mmCIF file of C-alpha atoms in Angstrom:
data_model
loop_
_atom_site.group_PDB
_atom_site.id
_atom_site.type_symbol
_atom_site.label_atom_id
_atom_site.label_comp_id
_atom_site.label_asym_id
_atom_site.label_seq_id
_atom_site.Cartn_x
_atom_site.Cartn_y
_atom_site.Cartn_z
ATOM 1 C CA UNK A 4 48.663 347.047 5.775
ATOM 2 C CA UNK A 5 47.219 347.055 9.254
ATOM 3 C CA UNK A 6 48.745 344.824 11.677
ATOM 4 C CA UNK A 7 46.842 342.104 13.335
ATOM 5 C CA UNK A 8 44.951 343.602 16.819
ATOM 6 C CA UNK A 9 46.802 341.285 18.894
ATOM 7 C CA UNK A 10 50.558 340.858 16.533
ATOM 8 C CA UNK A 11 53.318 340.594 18.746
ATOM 9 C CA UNK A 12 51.326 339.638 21.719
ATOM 10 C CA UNK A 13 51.872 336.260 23.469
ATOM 11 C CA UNK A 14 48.987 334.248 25.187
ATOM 12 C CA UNK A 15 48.659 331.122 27.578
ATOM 13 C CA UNK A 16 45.387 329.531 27.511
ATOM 14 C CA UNK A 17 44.629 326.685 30.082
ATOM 15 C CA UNK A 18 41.838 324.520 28.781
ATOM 16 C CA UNK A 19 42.789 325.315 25.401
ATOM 17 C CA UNK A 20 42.051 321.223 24.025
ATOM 18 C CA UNK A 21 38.638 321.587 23.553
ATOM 19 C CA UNK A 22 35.353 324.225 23.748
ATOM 20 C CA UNK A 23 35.378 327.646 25.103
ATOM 21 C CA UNK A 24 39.357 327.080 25.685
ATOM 22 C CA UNK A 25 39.848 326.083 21.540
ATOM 23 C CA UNK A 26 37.722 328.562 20.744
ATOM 24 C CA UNK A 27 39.688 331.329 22.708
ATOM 25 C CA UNK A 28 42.930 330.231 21.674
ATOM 26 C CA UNK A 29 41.924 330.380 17.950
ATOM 27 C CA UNK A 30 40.935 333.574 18.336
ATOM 28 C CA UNK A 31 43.816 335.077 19.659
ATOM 29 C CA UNK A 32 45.705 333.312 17.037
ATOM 30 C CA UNK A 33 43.758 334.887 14.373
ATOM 31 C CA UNK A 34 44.397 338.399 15.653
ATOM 32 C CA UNK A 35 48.272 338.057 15.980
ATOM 33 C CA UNK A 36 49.093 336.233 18.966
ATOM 34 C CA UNK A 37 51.132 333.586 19.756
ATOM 35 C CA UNK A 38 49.233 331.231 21.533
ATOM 36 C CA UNK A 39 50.789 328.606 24.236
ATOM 37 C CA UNK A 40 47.999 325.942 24.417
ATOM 38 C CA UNK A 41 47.848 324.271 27.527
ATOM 39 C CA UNK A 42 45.401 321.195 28.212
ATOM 40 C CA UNK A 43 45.762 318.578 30.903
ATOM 41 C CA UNK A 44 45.132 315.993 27.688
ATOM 42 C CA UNK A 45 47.628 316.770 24.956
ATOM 43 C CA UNK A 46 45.661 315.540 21.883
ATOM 44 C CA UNK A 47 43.384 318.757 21.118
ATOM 45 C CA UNK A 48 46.382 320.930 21.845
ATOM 46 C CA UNK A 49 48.644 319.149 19.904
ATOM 47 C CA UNK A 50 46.184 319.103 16.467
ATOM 48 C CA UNK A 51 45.987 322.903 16.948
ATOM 49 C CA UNK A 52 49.910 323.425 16.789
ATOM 50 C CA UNK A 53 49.552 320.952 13.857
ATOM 51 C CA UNK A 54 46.850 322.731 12.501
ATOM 52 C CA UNK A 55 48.210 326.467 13.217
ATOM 53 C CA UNK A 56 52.201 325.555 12.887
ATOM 54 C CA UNK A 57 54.237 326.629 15.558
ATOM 55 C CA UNK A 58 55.079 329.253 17.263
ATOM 56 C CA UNK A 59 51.677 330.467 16.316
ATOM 57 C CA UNK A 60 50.576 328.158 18.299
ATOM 58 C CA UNK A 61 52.209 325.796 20.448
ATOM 59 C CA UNK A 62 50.916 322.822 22.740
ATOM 60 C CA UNK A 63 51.828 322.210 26.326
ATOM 61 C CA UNK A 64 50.179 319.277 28.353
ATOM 62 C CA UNK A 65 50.159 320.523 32.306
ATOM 63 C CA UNK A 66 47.844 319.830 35.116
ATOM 64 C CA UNK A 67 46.796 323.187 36.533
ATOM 65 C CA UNK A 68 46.127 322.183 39.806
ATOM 66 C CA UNK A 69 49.675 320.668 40.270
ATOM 67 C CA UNK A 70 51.524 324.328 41.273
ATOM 68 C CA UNK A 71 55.038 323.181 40.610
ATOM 69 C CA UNK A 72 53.668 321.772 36.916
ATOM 70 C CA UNK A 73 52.177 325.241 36.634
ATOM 71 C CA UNK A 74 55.677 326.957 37.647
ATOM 72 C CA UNK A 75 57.678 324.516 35.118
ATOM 73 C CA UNK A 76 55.268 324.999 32.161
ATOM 74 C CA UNK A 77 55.083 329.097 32.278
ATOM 75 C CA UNK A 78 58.800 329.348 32.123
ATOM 76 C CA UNK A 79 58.713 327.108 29.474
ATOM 77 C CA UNK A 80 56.798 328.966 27.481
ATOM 78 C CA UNK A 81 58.772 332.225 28.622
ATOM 79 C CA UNK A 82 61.784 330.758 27.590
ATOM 80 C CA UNK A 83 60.866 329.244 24.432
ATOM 81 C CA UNK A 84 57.997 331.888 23.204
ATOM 82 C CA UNK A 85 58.360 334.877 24.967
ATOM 83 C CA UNK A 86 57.047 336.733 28.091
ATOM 84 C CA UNK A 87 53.570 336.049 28.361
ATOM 85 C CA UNK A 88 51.335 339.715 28.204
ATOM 86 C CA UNK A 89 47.920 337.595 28.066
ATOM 87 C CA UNK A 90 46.865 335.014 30.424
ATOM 88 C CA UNK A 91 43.548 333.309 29.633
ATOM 89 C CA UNK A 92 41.816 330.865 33.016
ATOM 90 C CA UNK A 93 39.344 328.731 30.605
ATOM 91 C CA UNK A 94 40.511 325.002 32.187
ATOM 92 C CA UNK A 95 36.947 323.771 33.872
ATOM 93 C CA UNK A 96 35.352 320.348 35.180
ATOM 94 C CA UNK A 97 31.495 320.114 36.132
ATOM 95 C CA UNK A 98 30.830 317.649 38.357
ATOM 96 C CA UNK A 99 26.436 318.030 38.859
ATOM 97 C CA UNK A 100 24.571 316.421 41.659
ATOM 98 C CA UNK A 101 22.465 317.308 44.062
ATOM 99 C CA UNK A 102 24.336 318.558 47.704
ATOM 100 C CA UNK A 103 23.278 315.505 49.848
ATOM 101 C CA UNK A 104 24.400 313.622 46.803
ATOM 102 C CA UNK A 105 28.172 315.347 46.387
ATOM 103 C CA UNK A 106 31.091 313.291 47.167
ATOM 104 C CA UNK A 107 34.152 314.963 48.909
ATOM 105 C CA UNK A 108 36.286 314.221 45.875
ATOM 106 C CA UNK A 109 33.716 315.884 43.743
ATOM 107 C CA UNK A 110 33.815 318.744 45.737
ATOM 108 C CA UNK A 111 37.442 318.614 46.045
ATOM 109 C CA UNK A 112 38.262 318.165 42.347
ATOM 110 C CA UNK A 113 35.796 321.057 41.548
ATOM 111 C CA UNK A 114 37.802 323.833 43.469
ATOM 112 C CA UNK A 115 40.944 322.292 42.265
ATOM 113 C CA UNK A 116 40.316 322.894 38.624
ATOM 114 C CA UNK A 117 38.005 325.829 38.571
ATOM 115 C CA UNK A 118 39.533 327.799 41.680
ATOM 116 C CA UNK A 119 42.604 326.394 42.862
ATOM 117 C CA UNK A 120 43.764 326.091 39.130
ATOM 118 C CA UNK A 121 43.214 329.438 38.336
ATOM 119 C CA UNK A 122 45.418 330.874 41.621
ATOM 120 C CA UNK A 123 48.017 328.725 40.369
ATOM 121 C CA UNK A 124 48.574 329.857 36.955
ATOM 122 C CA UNK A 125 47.575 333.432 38.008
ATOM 123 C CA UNK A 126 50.435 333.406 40.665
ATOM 124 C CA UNK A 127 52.726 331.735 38.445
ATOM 125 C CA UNK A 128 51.884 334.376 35.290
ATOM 126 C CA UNK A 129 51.209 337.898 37.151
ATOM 127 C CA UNK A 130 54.804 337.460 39.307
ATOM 128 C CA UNK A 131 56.348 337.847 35.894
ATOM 129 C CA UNK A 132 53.480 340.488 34.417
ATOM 130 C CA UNK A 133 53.534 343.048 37.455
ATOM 131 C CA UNK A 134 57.609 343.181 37.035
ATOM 132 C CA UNK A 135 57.183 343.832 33.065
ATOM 133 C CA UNK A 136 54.475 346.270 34.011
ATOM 134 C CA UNK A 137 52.115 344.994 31.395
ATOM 135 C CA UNK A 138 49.969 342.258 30.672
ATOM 136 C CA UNK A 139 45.878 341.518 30.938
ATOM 137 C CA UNK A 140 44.078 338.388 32.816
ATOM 138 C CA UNK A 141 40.757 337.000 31.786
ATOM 139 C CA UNK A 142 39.243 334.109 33.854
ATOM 140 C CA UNK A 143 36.068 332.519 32.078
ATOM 141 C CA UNK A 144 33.649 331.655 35.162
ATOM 142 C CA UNK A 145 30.034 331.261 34.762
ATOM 143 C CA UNK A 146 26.670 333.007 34.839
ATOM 144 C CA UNK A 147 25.922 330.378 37.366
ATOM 145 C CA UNK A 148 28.508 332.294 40.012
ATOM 146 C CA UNK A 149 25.919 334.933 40.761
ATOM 147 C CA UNK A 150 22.706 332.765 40.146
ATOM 148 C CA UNK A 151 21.681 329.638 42.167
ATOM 149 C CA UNK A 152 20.927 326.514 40.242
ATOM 150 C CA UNK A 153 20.054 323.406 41.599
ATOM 151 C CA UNK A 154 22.504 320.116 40.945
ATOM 152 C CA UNK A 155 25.648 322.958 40.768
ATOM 153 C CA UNK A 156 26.534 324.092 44.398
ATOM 154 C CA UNK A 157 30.038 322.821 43.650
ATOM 155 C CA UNK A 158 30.795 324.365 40.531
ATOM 156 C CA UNK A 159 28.554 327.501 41.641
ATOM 157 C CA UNK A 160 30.629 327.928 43.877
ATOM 158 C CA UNK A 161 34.045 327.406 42.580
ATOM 159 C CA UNK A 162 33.276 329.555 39.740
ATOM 160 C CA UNK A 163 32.153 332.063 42.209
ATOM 161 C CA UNK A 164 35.350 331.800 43.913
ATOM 162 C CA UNK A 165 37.403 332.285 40.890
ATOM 163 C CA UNK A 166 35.496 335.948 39.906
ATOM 164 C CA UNK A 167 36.462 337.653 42.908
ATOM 165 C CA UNK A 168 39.959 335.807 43.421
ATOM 166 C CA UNK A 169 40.632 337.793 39.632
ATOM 167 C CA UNK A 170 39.417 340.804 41.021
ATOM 168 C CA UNK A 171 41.236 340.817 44.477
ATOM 169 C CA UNK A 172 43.819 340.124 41.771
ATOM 170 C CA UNK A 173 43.042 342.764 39.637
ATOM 171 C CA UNK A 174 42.909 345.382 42.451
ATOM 172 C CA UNK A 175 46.186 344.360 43.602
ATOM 173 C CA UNK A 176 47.674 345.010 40.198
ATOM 174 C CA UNK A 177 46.347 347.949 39.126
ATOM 175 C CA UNK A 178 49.293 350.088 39.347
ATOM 176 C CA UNK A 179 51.424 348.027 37.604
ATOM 177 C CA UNK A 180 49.466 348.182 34.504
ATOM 178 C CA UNK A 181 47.823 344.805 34.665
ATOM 179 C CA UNK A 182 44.112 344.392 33.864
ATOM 180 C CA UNK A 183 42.114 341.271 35.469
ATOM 181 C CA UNK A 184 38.773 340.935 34.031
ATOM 182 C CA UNK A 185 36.060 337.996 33.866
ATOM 183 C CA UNK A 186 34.619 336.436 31.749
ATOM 184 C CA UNK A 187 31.309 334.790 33.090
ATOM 185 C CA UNK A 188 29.240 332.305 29.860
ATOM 186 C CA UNK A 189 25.526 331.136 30.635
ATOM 187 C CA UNK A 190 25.114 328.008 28.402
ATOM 188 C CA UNK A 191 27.370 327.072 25.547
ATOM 189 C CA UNK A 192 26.820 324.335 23.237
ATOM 190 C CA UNK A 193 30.174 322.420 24.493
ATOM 191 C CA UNK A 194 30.803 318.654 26.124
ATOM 192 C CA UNK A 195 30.293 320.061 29.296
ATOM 193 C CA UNK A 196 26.978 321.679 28.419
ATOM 194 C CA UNK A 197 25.738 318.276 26.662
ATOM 195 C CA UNK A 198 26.664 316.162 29.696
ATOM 196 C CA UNK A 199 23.688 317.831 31.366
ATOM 197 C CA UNK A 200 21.124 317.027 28.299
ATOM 198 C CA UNK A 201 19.685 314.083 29.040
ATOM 199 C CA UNK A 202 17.079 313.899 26.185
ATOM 200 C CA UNK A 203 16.505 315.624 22.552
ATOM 201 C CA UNK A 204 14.269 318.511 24.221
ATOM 202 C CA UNK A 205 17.125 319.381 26.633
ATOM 203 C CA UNK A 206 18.462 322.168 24.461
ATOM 204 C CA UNK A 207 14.588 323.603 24.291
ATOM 205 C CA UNK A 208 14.181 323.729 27.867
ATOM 206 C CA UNK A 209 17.671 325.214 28.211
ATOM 207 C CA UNK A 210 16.226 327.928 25.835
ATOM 208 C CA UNK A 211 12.769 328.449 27.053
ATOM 209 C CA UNK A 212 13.663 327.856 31.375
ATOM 210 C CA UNK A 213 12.065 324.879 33.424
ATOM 211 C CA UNK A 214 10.299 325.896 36.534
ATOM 212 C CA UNK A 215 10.630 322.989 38.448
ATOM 213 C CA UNK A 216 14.283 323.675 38.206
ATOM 214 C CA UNK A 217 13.445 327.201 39.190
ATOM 215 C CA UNK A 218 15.735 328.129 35.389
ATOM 216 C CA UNK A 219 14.574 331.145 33.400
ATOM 217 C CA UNK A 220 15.136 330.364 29.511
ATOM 218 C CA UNK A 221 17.499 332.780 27.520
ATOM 219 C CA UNK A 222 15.921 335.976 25.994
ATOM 220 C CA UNK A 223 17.908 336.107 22.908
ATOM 221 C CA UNK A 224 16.426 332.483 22.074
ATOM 222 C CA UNK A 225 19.992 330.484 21.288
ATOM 223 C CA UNK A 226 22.395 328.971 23.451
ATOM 224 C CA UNK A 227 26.112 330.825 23.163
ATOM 225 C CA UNK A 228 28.714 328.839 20.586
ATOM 226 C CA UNK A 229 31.965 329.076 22.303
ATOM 227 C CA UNK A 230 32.813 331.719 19.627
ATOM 228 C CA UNK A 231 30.657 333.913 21.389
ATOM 229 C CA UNK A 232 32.480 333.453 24.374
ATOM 230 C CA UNK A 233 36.162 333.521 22.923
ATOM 231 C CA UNK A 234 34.965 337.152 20.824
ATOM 232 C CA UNK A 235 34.422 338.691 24.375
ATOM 233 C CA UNK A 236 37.563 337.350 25.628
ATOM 234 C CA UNK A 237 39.540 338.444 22.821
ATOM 235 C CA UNK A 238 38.174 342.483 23.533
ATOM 236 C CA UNK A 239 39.150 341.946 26.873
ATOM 237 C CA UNK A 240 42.847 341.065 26.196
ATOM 238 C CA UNK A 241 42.913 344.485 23.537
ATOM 239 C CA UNK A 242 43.639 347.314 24.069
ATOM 240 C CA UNK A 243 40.714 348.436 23.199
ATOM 241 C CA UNK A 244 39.953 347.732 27.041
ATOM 242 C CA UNK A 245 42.559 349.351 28.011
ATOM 243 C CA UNK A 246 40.915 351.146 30.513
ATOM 244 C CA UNK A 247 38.590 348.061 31.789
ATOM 245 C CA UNK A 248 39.518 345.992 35.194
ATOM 246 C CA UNK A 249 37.996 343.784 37.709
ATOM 247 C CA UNK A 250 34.771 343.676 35.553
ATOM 248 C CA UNK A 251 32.991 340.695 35.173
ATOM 249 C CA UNK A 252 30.885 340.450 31.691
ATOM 250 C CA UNK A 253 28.260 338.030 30.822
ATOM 251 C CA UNK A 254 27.980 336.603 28.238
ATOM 252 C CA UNK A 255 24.326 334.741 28.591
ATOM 253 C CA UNK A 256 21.899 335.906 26.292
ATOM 254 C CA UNK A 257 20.207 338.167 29.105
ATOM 255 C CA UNK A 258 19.480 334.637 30.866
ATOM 256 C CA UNK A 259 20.276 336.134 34.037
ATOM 257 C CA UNK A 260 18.230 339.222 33.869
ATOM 258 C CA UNK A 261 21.274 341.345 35.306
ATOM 259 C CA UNK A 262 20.549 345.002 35.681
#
């Protein structure tokens, strides 16, 4: 019998509590790996390990943008799983408003999480990765980091930060073997998504665009389960992209119209 794609593999997800993190680090569990979970809140980690069973998957509560919690946590998980050959950057916040309307600490707490957050866990992982001369790197940023949107500058931007931090990243690695890709979702039916429906024909104008938000709609005519986004993540770790770094794919529903 065939072994699983990803058997003898081991994976850290950040964000992995909830959503697009969950559904990641169920996927990767279901091809082979060994999954560390890590959420700032412990409860969704902690029903997955209950769920899955350690050491198929195991929960870890850390704060990624607290570096030294980042440090302790991956050699936890070194130590008590194994040397970590995937790295998945899913942890996220959205805080929306308007520019003139953005506080410092939204701003601040934005870039914490979504850029700062992924450097830390990055530095933390790859150290270990570039020595071992293995290992692949997906961060999960956002259509919305190479298309404006109005009420997002902050988390446009941090997400834009974090894709080309992963490929500076990437680039520097290259020789040693490790791949850096992104993964960039338009909208996915998650809490994060809802927070920004405000009414029961939210998720049709999401769909079909609003022009006075200047938003196309999405031409496949569904918005993205976080399945959709984990399944791209999980071809990115294979090796059946062996030969694929510093790309960033979207995964939209042609919302963006990219070329």
């Amino acid at each position: 019998m065939q072994q699983p794609e990803l058997s003898g593999r081991i994976a850290l997800v950040t964000g992995a509590g909830q959503g697009i993190g969950e559904a990641v680090a169920r996927a990767l569990a279901d091809r082979g790996a060994k999954v560390a979970a890590l959420d700032r809140d412990a409860d969704g980690v902690t029903a997955l390990e209950k769920e899955y069973g350690a050491p198929r998957v195991s929960a870890y509560a850390a704060d990624v943008t607290d570096s030294a919690a980042v440090d302790a946590v991956v050699s936890v998980v070194e130590d008590q799983v194994g040397p970590i050959d995937i790295l998945v950057n899913v942890a996220g916040v959205l805080r929306p408003a308007p520019v003139a309307e953005l506080t410092d600490e939204d701003w601040s707490q934005t870039f914490a999480v979504n850029t700062t957050g992924v450097f830390h866990t990055c530095r933390a992982v790859t150290r270990r990765m570039s020595e071992r001369r293995r290992g692949s790197v997906v961060t999960v940023g956002s259509n919305a980091a190479g298309v404006p949107r109005t009420s997002m500058a902050a988390y446009a931007a941090s997400k834009a930060a974090a894709t080309m931090f992963t490929k500076c990243l990437g680039l520097e690695l290259a020789r040693s073997g490790v791949r850096c890709n992104v993964v960039s979702p338009g909208s996915t039916d998650t809490a994060m998504q809802r927070q920004l429906w405000t009414d029961p024909q939210a998720p049709l104008r999401v769909i079909d665009g609003d022009p006075a938000s200047y938003r196309v709609g999405i031409p496949l005519g569904r918005i993205a389960e976080p399945s959709d986004i984990a399944e791209a993540v999980a071809f990115l770790v294979s090796d059946r992209a062996r030969h694929i770094t510093m790309h960033d794919l979207y995964v939209d529903g042609g919302a963006t119209l990219r070329a």
